[in-house]
Amino acid sequence: MMTRLFKILLLFFITFLSAAIAQSQDISIELGPDEIALNEAFTITIKVEGETLKSYDKFPDIEGLVKRGTSSSSSTNIFNGQVTRSQSITQTYIPEKQGIINIRPFNINVNGKVISSPGKSVKVGPAKQQNRNRRYDPFGSDPFEDFFGRRDEPEEFVDLKEDAFFALTTDKNEVYVGEGVNTTLAFYVSTENRAPLQFHDLTNQLTDILNKIRPNNVWEENFNIENISAEPVNIGGKRYSVYKIFQATFFPLGAQDIEFPSVGLEMIKYKVAKNRSFFGQNRKESFKTFYSKPKKVKVKPLPDHPLKDQVSVGNYKLSEKISSTELNTGESFQYEFRVRGIGNISGIAEPQISKEEELEVYSPNITENITRGGVSVTGSKAFNYYVIPKEPGEYDLSDYFQFIFFNTATDKYDTLKSRYNLNIKGESMANVNIEQASSDGLFYDRIGEVSNDLQSLKATDVWKWVFNIFLIVAFSVSLFFLLKKS
């Protein structure tokens, strides 16, 4: 009987726990539209809600589509002190030609779980505007791998001069404290290059490189590059394929300049056979280290301002919502103050709130959304307030809610203010508070009528034991009849 009871309770616990976990965690794969133009992108997105995106397999290779980089985004919600997060990673594909592209069903292992997608058919139509000639990509889906195929065992190998370089680049040479500087580490290969090159041991090399170049006293937003693929660029009129191995935006927290030292990336470089035969080896492996140039980004202090050490920095705008602007004293309303734009979204401070007696403002619930793409970190941070007006009258919310920041678009301090006005009717809540305070006097009026003799608490403890025993007996009887019936 006890063994059976234990199994039933264990089954109930496992079912409850599984339902709770399933409710709090959600992983999904979203496919792009059914129809795209030849010059439009198709996307596959992994979304994770309720847990952190820790690991995932590479996105599928699709015949007729070419991978062209990834972007990531995340959001954080704080509601009544509870924090929930969601993250997504998006792979972009570019179509090679018009027609129907069949995406077969595929699986991606995300955080150790196999997530399935049924696939779909995508129709690629004509370009919506004049299409540029497709750039030549000599490396295909696997960078620097096997230009010439297998060859005969050579008697002599030739070391071809490579047309490639390794570089650390930034989108700005000068920033203010708190302003983001997007930094990219990439390997560039000319479309005219004929020296076979290949990455090797990139994970360990990148760990050592990042330990050297990551600046101190900054906030980092990492773009989380997982799949390295070629992207065509034009430098000085010459075409290159660029392979990004790291990208992040750094937001300096102090006025110290950001200095990136020269770092080296070791590549496999093959010597090719001078005279080829039908059988034998066609190339010989060697190594070459490519070095980036050192880079310095000047960090300027913010102009003088009473709040210069506290304000957020970026290019922001205000979006706001309110549940009602016409109400009575004592009635509550909800007000959302959303700051959106380009900058350190995580570092956006709470708006300054004027604490006045006529409006009772409670601490906000906070929702944060961050998108990392291109060379920018964009997003929004929303502050949702619960407010109770306590005095009748007309109120301009711009007097109560303000967000002061340094605008990087104008190089000046700016203030975001509410555009809403409240019309409050009814009686003053101060009178209600006075009446409540006066009603408390009834308690003191009864003091003379109540005995001041000490009473023992033992009787109360006895009744507590009796009540607890009754609950245990009732639960045992119910469980007995349930088991007997089953």
Coordinates of C-alpha atoms in Angstrom, one line a residue:
M1 CA 0.0 0.0 0.0
M2 CA 2.8 2.5 1.0
T3 CA 4.7 1.6 -2.2
R4 CA 1.7 2.3 -4.4
L5 CA 1.0 5.5 -2.5
F6 CA 4.6 6.6 -3.1
K7 CA 4.4 5.9 -6.8
I8 CA 1.2 7.9 -7.1
L9 CA 2.7 10.9 -5.3
L10 CA 5.9 10.6 -7.3
L11 CA 3.9 10.5 -10.6
F12 CA 1.9 13.6 -9.5
F13 CA 5.1 15.5 -8.6
I14 CA 6.8 14.6 -12.0
T15 CA 3.7 15.7 -14.0
F16 CA 3.5 19.0 -12.1
L17 CA 7.2 19.7 -12.5
S18 CA 7.2 18.9 -16.2
A19 CA 4.2 21.2 -16.8
A20 CA 6.0 24.0 -14.9
I21 CA 9.2 23.6 -16.9
A22 CA 7.3 23.4 -20.2
Q23 CA 5.4 26.6 -19.3
S24 CA 8.6 28.5 -18.4
Q25 CA 10.8 27.4 -21.3
D26 CA 10.0 27.7 -25.0
I27 CA 12.3 27.1 -28.0
S28 CA 11.1 27.6 -31.5
I29 CA 12.3 27.9 -35.1
E30 CA 10.7 30.6 -37.3
L31 CA 11.1 30.6 -41.1
G32 CA 11.0 33.6 -43.4
P33 CA 8.2 34.5 -45.9
D34 CA 6.9 32.2 -48.6
E35 CA 7.8 34.6 -51.4
I36 CA 10.9 36.9 -51.8
A37 CA 12.4 38.9 -54.6
L38 CA 15.8 38.0 -56.0
N39 CA 17.4 41.0 -54.2
E40 CA 15.6 40.2 -50.9
A41 CA 16.8 38.1 -47.9
F42 CA 15.3 35.0 -46.4
T43 CA 15.8 34.3 -42.7
I44 CA 15.7 31.5 -40.2
T45 CA 15.4 32.5 -36.6
I46 CA 15.9 30.5 -33.4
K47 CA 13.9 32.0 -30.5
V48 CA 14.4 31.0 -26.8
E49 CA 12.1 32.2 -24.1
G50 CA 12.4 31.6 -20.4
E51 CA 16.1 30.5 -20.5
T52 CA 19.4 31.6 -21.8
L53 CA 20.5 30.8 -25.4
K54 CA 23.7 28.8 -24.5
S55 CA 24.4 26.7 -27.6
Y56 CA 23.0 25.8 -31.0
D57 CA 24.1 23.9 -34.1
K58 CA 24.9 25.6 -37.3
F59 CA 22.0 26.6 -39.5
P60 CA 21.2 24.4 -42.4
D61 CA 22.8 24.8 -45.8
I62 CA 20.0 25.3 -48.4
E63 CA 20.5 24.7 -52.1
G64 CA 19.8 27.9 -54.0
L65 CA 20.4 30.1 -50.9
V66 CA 23.7 31.5 -49.7
K67 CA 24.4 32.3 -46.1
R68 CA 25.2 36.0 -45.4
G69 CA 25.8 36.5 -41.7
T70 CA 23.8 36.4 -38.5
S71 CA 22.2 38.9 -36.1
S72 CA 21.0 38.4 -32.5
S73 CA 18.6 40.1 -30.2
S74 CA 17.4 39.7 -26.6
S75 CA 14.7 41.1 -24.4
T76 CA 14.4 41.3 -20.6
N77 CA 11.1 41.8 -18.7
I78 CA 10.9 42.8 -15.1
F79 CA 7.4 42.5 -13.7
N80 CA 6.6 42.7 -10.0
G81 CA 10.2 41.8 -9.3
Q82 CA 10.2 38.7 -11.6
V83 CA 12.7 38.7 -14.4
T84 CA 12.1 36.9 -17.7
R85 CA 14.4 36.9 -20.7
S86 CA 14.1 35.9 -24.3
Q87 CA 16.8 35.7 -27.0
S88 CA 16.9 35.0 -30.7
I89 CA 19.6 34.4 -33.3
T90 CA 18.8 35.0 -37.0
Q91 CA 20.6 33.5 -40.0
T92 CA 20.3 35.6 -43.3
Y93 CA 20.2 33.9 -46.7
I94 CA 20.5 35.5 -50.2
P95 CA 18.9 33.7 -53.2
E96 CA 21.1 32.8 -56.1
K97 CA 18.5 32.7 -58.8
Q98 CA 14.7 32.9 -59.5
G99 CA 12.5 29.8 -59.0
I100 CA 11.2 27.6 -56.3
I101 CA 13.5 26.7 -53.4
N102 CA 12.6 23.7 -51.4
I103 CA 13.7 23.8 -47.8
R104 CA 13.7 20.3 -46.5
P105 CA 12.7 19.5 -42.9
F106 CA 15.7 19.9 -40.6
N107 CA 16.7 19.8 -36.9
I108 CA 18.8 22.2 -34.8
N109 CA 20.1 21.2 -31.4
V110 CA 19.5 24.2 -29.2
N111 CA 20.6 24.1 -25.5
G112 CA 20.9 20.4 -25.8
K113 CA 17.4 19.9 -27.1
V114 CA 16.5 18.9 -30.7
I115 CA 14.2 21.4 -32.3
S116 CA 12.5 20.4 -35.5
S117 CA 11.3 22.5 -38.4
P118 CA 9.0 21.1 -41.1
G119 CA 10.7 23.2 -43.9
K120 CA 8.8 24.9 -46.7
S121 CA 8.9 26.0 -50.3
V122 CA 10.0 29.5 -51.1
K123 CA 9.3 31.3 -54.3
V124 CA 12.0 33.6 -55.6
G125 CA 10.7 36.2 -58.0
P126 CA 12.3 38.9 -60.1
A127 CA 14.3 41.6 -58.3
K128 CA 12.3 44.6 -57.2
Q129 CA 14.9 46.9 -58.6
Q130 CA 17.9 46.6 -60.9
N131 CA 20.0 43.8 -59.6
R132 CA 23.8 44.2 -59.3
N133 CA 26.0 41.5 -60.8
R134 CA 26.5 38.8 -58.3
R135 CA 29.9 39.1 -56.7
Y136 CA 32.4 36.3 -57.2
D137 CA 33.0 34.2 -54.1
P138 CA 35.9 31.9 -54.6
F139 CA 35.6 30.0 -51.3
G140 CA 32.0 28.7 -51.4
S141 CA 30.5 27.6 -48.1
D142 CA 33.8 26.5 -46.6
P143 CA 36.3 29.4 -46.4
F144 CA 39.8 28.9 -47.9
E145 CA 39.2 25.3 -48.6
D146 CA 40.8 23.5 -51.7
F147 CA 41.1 25.9 -54.6
F148 CA 42.6 23.5 -57.0
G149 CA 41.3 20.0 -56.0
R150 CA 43.6 17.0 -55.7
R151 CA 46.8 16.9 -57.8
D152 CA 49.7 14.7 -58.4
E153 CA 52.7 14.3 -56.0
P154 CA 54.9 17.2 -57.0
E155 CA 58.6 17.4 -57.2
E156 CA 58.6 21.0 -56.2
F157 CA 56.1 23.3 -54.4
V158 CA 55.6 27.0 -55.1
D159 CA 54.7 29.5 -52.3
L160 CA 52.2 31.9 -54.0
K161 CA 51.9 35.4 -52.7
E162 CA 48.6 35.8 -50.9
D163 CA 46.3 38.7 -51.5
A164 CA 44.7 38.8 -48.0
F165 CA 45.0 40.6 -44.7
F166 CA 43.7 40.5 -41.1
A167 CA 42.3 43.7 -39.6
L168 CA 40.5 45.2 -36.6
T169 CA 38.2 48.0 -37.6
T170 CA 35.9 50.4 -35.8
D171 CA 33.0 52.5 -37.0
K172 CA 34.3 55.6 -35.2
N173 CA 37.7 57.0 -34.3
E174 CA 36.3 59.3 -31.5
V175 CA 33.4 58.8 -29.1
Y176 CA 32.0 60.3 -25.9
V177 CA 31.9 58.5 -22.6
G178 CA 29.0 56.1 -22.9
E179 CA 28.8 56.3 -26.7
G180 CA 29.2 53.0 -28.5
V181 CA 32.0 52.1 -30.8
N182 CA 31.4 49.1 -33.0
T183 CA 34.5 46.9 -33.4
T184 CA 35.0 44.1 -35.9
L185 CA 37.8 41.5 -36.3
A186 CA 37.8 40.1 -39.8
F187 CA 40.0 38.3 -42.4
Y188 CA 39.9 39.9 -45.9
V189 CA 40.6 37.9 -49.0
S190 CA 40.8 39.5 -52.5
T191 CA 38.7 37.9 -55.2
E192 CA 42.0 37.9 -57.2
N193 CA 43.8 35.8 -54.5
R194 CA 45.3 32.5 -55.7
A195 CA 47.1 31.3 -52.6
P196 CA 45.1 28.5 -50.9
L197 CA 44.3 29.6 -47.3
Q198 CA 42.4 27.9 -44.5
F199 CA 41.4 28.6 -40.9
H200 CA 42.6 26.3 -38.1
D201 CA 42.1 26.1 -34.4
L202 CA 40.0 29.2 -34.5
T203 CA 38.3 28.7 -31.2
N204 CA 41.5 28.7 -29.1
Q205 CA 43.1 31.4 -31.2
L206 CA 40.0 33.7 -30.8
T207 CA 40.0 33.2 -27.0
D208 CA 43.6 34.4 -26.8
I209 CA 43.0 37.3 -29.2
L210 CA 40.0 38.5 -27.3
N211 CA 41.8 38.4 -24.0
K212 CA 44.3 40.9 -25.6
I213 CA 41.9 43.3 -27.4
R214 CA 39.0 43.5 -24.9
P215 CA 39.3 46.9 -23.3
N216 CA 38.8 47.6 -19.6
N217 CA 36.1 49.8 -18.1
V218 CA 33.5 49.3 -20.9
W219 CA 30.1 47.7 -21.3
E220 CA 30.2 45.1 -24.1
E221 CA 27.3 44.1 -26.4
N222 CA 28.6 41.0 -28.3
F223 CA 27.1 40.2 -31.7
N224 CA 27.8 36.5 -31.1
I225 CA 29.1 35.4 -34.5
E226 CA 28.7 31.6 -34.6
N227 CA 28.9 30.8 -38.3
I228 CA 31.7 32.3 -40.3
S229 CA 30.7 33.0 -43.9
A230 CA 31.9 35.3 -46.7
E231 CA 30.4 38.7 -47.3
P232 CA 31.4 40.7 -50.3
V233 CA 32.8 44.2 -49.8
N234 CA 34.5 46.8 -52.0
I235 CA 37.7 48.5 -50.6
G236 CA 39.3 51.2 -52.7
G237 CA 37.6 49.8 -55.9
K238 CA 38.9 46.3 -55.2
R239 CA 36.5 43.4 -54.4
Y240 CA 37.1 41.3 -51.2
S241 CA 35.4 38.6 -49.3
V242 CA 35.3 39.4 -45.6
Y243 CA 35.1 36.7 -43.0
K244 CA 34.1 38.2 -39.6
I245 CA 35.3 36.3 -36.6
F246 CA 34.3 38.7 -33.9
Q247 CA 32.0 41.8 -33.6
A248 CA 30.9 43.8 -30.6
T249 CA 30.0 47.3 -29.6
F250 CA 31.9 48.7 -26.6
F251 CA 30.5 51.5 -24.5
P252 CA 33.2 53.3 -22.5
L253 CA 32.3 53.9 -18.9
G254 CA 35.1 56.4 -18.3
A255 CA 37.2 59.0 -20.2
Q256 CA 40.1 56.6 -20.9
D257 CA 41.0 56.1 -24.5
I258 CA 40.3 52.6 -25.9
E259 CA 43.5 51.0 -27.3
F260 CA 43.5 47.8 -29.3
P261 CA 46.9 46.2 -29.7
S262 CA 48.2 44.4 -32.8
V263 CA 47.1 40.7 -32.7
G264 CA 48.0 37.8 -34.9
L265 CA 45.8 35.2 -36.6
E266 CA 47.6 32.0 -37.7
M267 CA 46.3 30.6 -41.0
I268 CA 47.1 27.4 -42.9
K269 CA 48.7 28.4 -46.2
Y270 CA 49.3 25.8 -48.8
K271 CA 52.2 25.7 -51.2
V272 CA 51.0 24.4 -54.6
A273 CA 52.7 21.9 -56.9
K274 CA 54.9 23.5 -59.7
N275 CA 54.5 20.5 -62.0
R276 CA 51.4 18.4 -61.6
S277 CA 51.0 14.7 -62.4
F278 CA 47.9 12.6 -62.5
F279 CA 48.7 10.9 -59.1
G280 CA 50.2 12.4 -56.0
Q281 CA 49.9 15.3 -53.6
N282 CA 48.9 18.7 -55.1
R283 CA 49.8 21.0 -52.2
K284 CA 51.9 21.2 -49.1
E285 CA 50.7 22.6 -45.8
S286 CA 52.5 25.5 -44.1
F287 CA 51.5 28.2 -41.7
K288 CA 51.5 32.0 -41.8
T289 CA 50.5 34.5 -39.2
F290 CA 48.6 37.6 -40.3
Y291 CA 48.8 40.6 -38.0
S292 CA 46.3 43.4 -37.5
K293 CA 47.4 47.0 -37.0
P294 CA 47.0 48.6 -33.6
K295 CA 44.0 50.9 -33.2
K296 CA 43.2 53.7 -30.8
V297 CA 39.8 55.3 -30.2
K298 CA 39.7 58.6 -28.4
V299 CA 37.2 58.9 -25.6
K300 CA 36.0 62.4 -24.8
P301 CA 34.4 63.4 -21.6
L302 CA 30.8 64.7 -21.7
P303 CA 30.3 68.5 -21.6
D304 CA 29.7 70.0 -18.2
H305 CA 26.3 69.4 -16.8
P306 CA 25.0 68.8 -13.2
L307 CA 24.0 65.2 -14.2
K308 CA 26.9 64.4 -16.6
D309 CA 28.0 61.4 -14.5
Q310 CA 24.4 60.0 -14.3
V311 CA 22.8 60.6 -17.7
S312 CA 22.4 58.0 -20.5
V313 CA 24.2 58.5 -23.8
G314 CA 22.7 57.8 -27.2
N315 CA 20.2 58.9 -29.9
Y316 CA 16.8 58.3 -28.2
K317 CA 13.1 59.1 -28.7
L318 CA 10.1 58.8 -26.5
S319 CA 7.1 56.6 -27.0
E320 CA 4.4 56.7 -24.3
K321 CA 1.0 55.2 -23.5
I322 CA -1.6 56.0 -20.9
S323 CA -4.8 54.1 -19.9
S324 CA -6.8 57.3 -19.2
T325 CA -6.4 61.0 -18.9
E326 CA -9.9 61.7 -17.4
L327 CA -10.5 60.2 -14.0
N328 CA -11.4 60.9 -10.4
T329 CA -9.2 61.1 -7.4
G330 CA -8.4 57.7 -5.9
E331 CA -8.8 56.0 -9.3
S332 CA -5.6 54.5 -10.7
F333 CA -4.2 54.6 -14.2
Q334 CA -1.2 53.0 -16.0
Y335 CA 1.4 55.0 -17.8
E336 CA 4.2 53.7 -20.0
F337 CA 7.4 55.8 -20.6
R338 CA 9.3 54.0 -23.4
V339 CA 12.8 55.2 -24.4
R340 CA 13.9 53.8 -27.8
G341 CA 16.8 54.3 -30.2
I342 CA 20.5 53.7 -30.6
G343 CA 22.8 53.3 -27.6
N344 CA 23.5 51.3 -24.5
I345 CA 19.9 50.1 -24.0
S346 CA 20.9 48.1 -20.9
G347 CA 22.4 51.3 -19.4
I348 CA 19.3 53.5 -19.8
A349 CA 18.5 54.9 -16.4
E350 CA 15.0 55.3 -15.0
P351 CA 13.3 58.6 -15.8
Q352 CA 13.4 61.3 -13.2
I353 CA 10.1 61.4 -11.3
S354 CA 8.9 64.4 -9.4
K355 CA 7.6 63.1 -6.1
E356 CA 4.6 65.3 -5.4
E357 CA 1.7 64.6 -3.0
E358 CA -1.0 65.1 -5.6
L359 CA 0.2 62.1 -7.6
E360 CA 1.2 58.8 -6.0
V361 CA 3.6 57.0 -8.3
Y362 CA 4.6 53.4 -7.7
S363 CA 7.9 51.8 -8.8
P364 CA 7.8 50.7 -12.4
N365 CA 7.8 47.4 -14.1
I366 CA 10.6 47.4 -16.7
T367 CA 10.7 45.8 -20.1
E368 CA 13.9 45.8 -22.2
N369 CA 14.5 44.8 -25.8
I370 CA 17.9 44.8 -27.5
T371 CA 18.8 44.1 -31.2
R372 CA 22.3 43.8 -32.4
G373 CA 22.6 44.1 -36.2
G374 CA 24.7 45.9 -38.8
V375 CA 27.0 48.1 -36.8
S376 CA 24.5 49.3 -34.2
V377 CA 22.9 48.3 -31.0
T378 CA 19.3 49.4 -31.0
G379 CA 16.2 48.7 -28.9
S380 CA 14.0 50.1 -26.2
K381 CA 13.5 50.2 -22.5
A382 CA 9.9 50.7 -21.2
F383 CA 9.0 51.8 -17.7
N384 CA 5.4 51.0 -16.8
Y385 CA 4.1 53.0 -13.9
Y386 CA 1.0 52.6 -11.7
V387 CA -0.3 56.1 -10.6
I388 CA -3.1 57.2 -8.3
P389 CA -4.1 60.9 -8.4
K390 CA -4.9 62.2 -4.9
E391 CA -5.9 65.8 -5.6
P392 CA -8.3 67.2 -8.2
G393 CA -7.1 69.6 -10.9
E394 CA -5.2 69.6 -14.3
Y395 CA -1.7 68.1 -14.4
D396 CA 0.9 68.3 -17.1
L397 CA 2.8 64.9 -16.9
S398 CA 5.9 66.6 -18.4
D399 CA 6.3 68.2 -15.0
Y400 CA 6.5 64.7 -13.4
F401 CA 8.2 62.4 -15.9
Q402 CA 11.5 63.5 -17.6
F403 CA 14.4 61.6 -19.1
I404 CA 17.6 63.6 -19.5
F405 CA 20.3 62.2 -21.8
F406 CA 23.2 63.3 -23.9
N407 CA 22.2 63.2 -27.6
T408 CA 25.0 61.8 -29.8
A409 CA 23.2 63.0 -32.9
T410 CA 23.4 66.7 -31.8
D411 CA 26.3 66.6 -29.3
K412 CA 24.0 68.3 -26.8
Y413 CA 22.0 67.4 -23.7
D414 CA 18.4 66.7 -24.4
T415 CA 15.2 65.9 -22.4
L416 CA 12.4 63.6 -23.2
K417 CA 9.1 64.8 -21.7
S418 CA 5.6 63.4 -21.6
R419 CA 3.0 65.0 -23.9
Y420 CA 0.0 64.0 -21.8
N421 CA -2.2 66.2 -19.6
L422 CA -4.5 64.9 -16.8
N423 CA -7.9 66.2 -15.9
I424 CA -8.7 64.9 -12.3
K425 CA -12.1 65.4 -10.7
G426 CA -13.5 64.6 -7.3
E427 CA -12.6 65.4 -3.7
S428 CA -9.2 65.7 -2.2
M429 CA -7.8 62.4 -0.9
A430 CA -6.3 64.4 2.1
N431 CA -9.9 64.6 3.5
V432 CA -10.3 60.9 3.2
N433 CA -7.0 60.3 4.9
I434 CA -8.1 62.6 7.8
E435 CA -11.4 60.6 8.1
Q436 CA -9.5 57.3 8.2
A437 CA -7.1 58.7 10.8
S438 CA -10.1 59.9 12.9
S439 CA -11.7 56.5 12.7
D440 CA -8.7 54.9 14.3
G441 CA -9.7 56.7 17.5
L442 CA -12.4 54.1 18.0
F443 CA -9.7 51.7 18.9
Y444 CA -8.4 53.9 21.6
D445 CA -11.9 54.7 22.9
R446 CA -12.4 51.0 23.7
I447 CA -9.3 50.7 25.8
G448 CA -11.2 51.4 29.0
E449 CA -13.7 48.6 28.2
V450 CA -11.2 45.8 27.7
S451 CA -9.7 43.8 30.5
N452 CA -5.9 44.3 31.1
D453 CA -5.5 40.9 32.8
L454 CA -2.7 38.6 31.4
Q455 CA -4.1 35.5 29.6
S456 CA -2.3 32.3 29.0
L457 CA -1.5 31.2 25.4
K458 CA -1.5 27.5 26.2
A459 CA -5.2 27.1 25.3
T460 CA -4.6 28.6 21.9
D461 CA -1.7 26.2 21.3
V462 CA -3.9 23.2 22.2
W463 CA -6.5 24.3 19.6
K464 CA -3.8 24.7 17.0
W465 CA -2.7 21.0 17.6
V466 CA -6.3 19.8 17.4
F467 CA -6.9 21.6 14.1
N468 CA -3.7 20.2 12.6
I469 CA -4.5 16.6 13.6
F470 CA -8.0 17.0 12.1
L471 CA -6.5 18.1 8.8
I472 CA -4.1 15.1 8.7
V473 CA -6.9 12.6 9.5
A474 CA -9.2 14.1 6.9
F475 CA -6.4 13.9 4.2
S476 CA -5.6 10.3 5.2
V477 CA -9.2 9.2 4.9
S478 CA -9.7 10.9 1.5
L479 CA -6.5 9.2 0.2
F480 CA -7.6 5.8 1.5
F481 CA -11.0 6.0 -0.3
L482 CA -9.3 7.2 -3.5
L483 CA -6.8 4.3 -3.5
K484 CA -9.6 1.8 -2.6
K485 CA -11.7 3.0 -5.5
S486 CA -8.8 2.8 -8.0

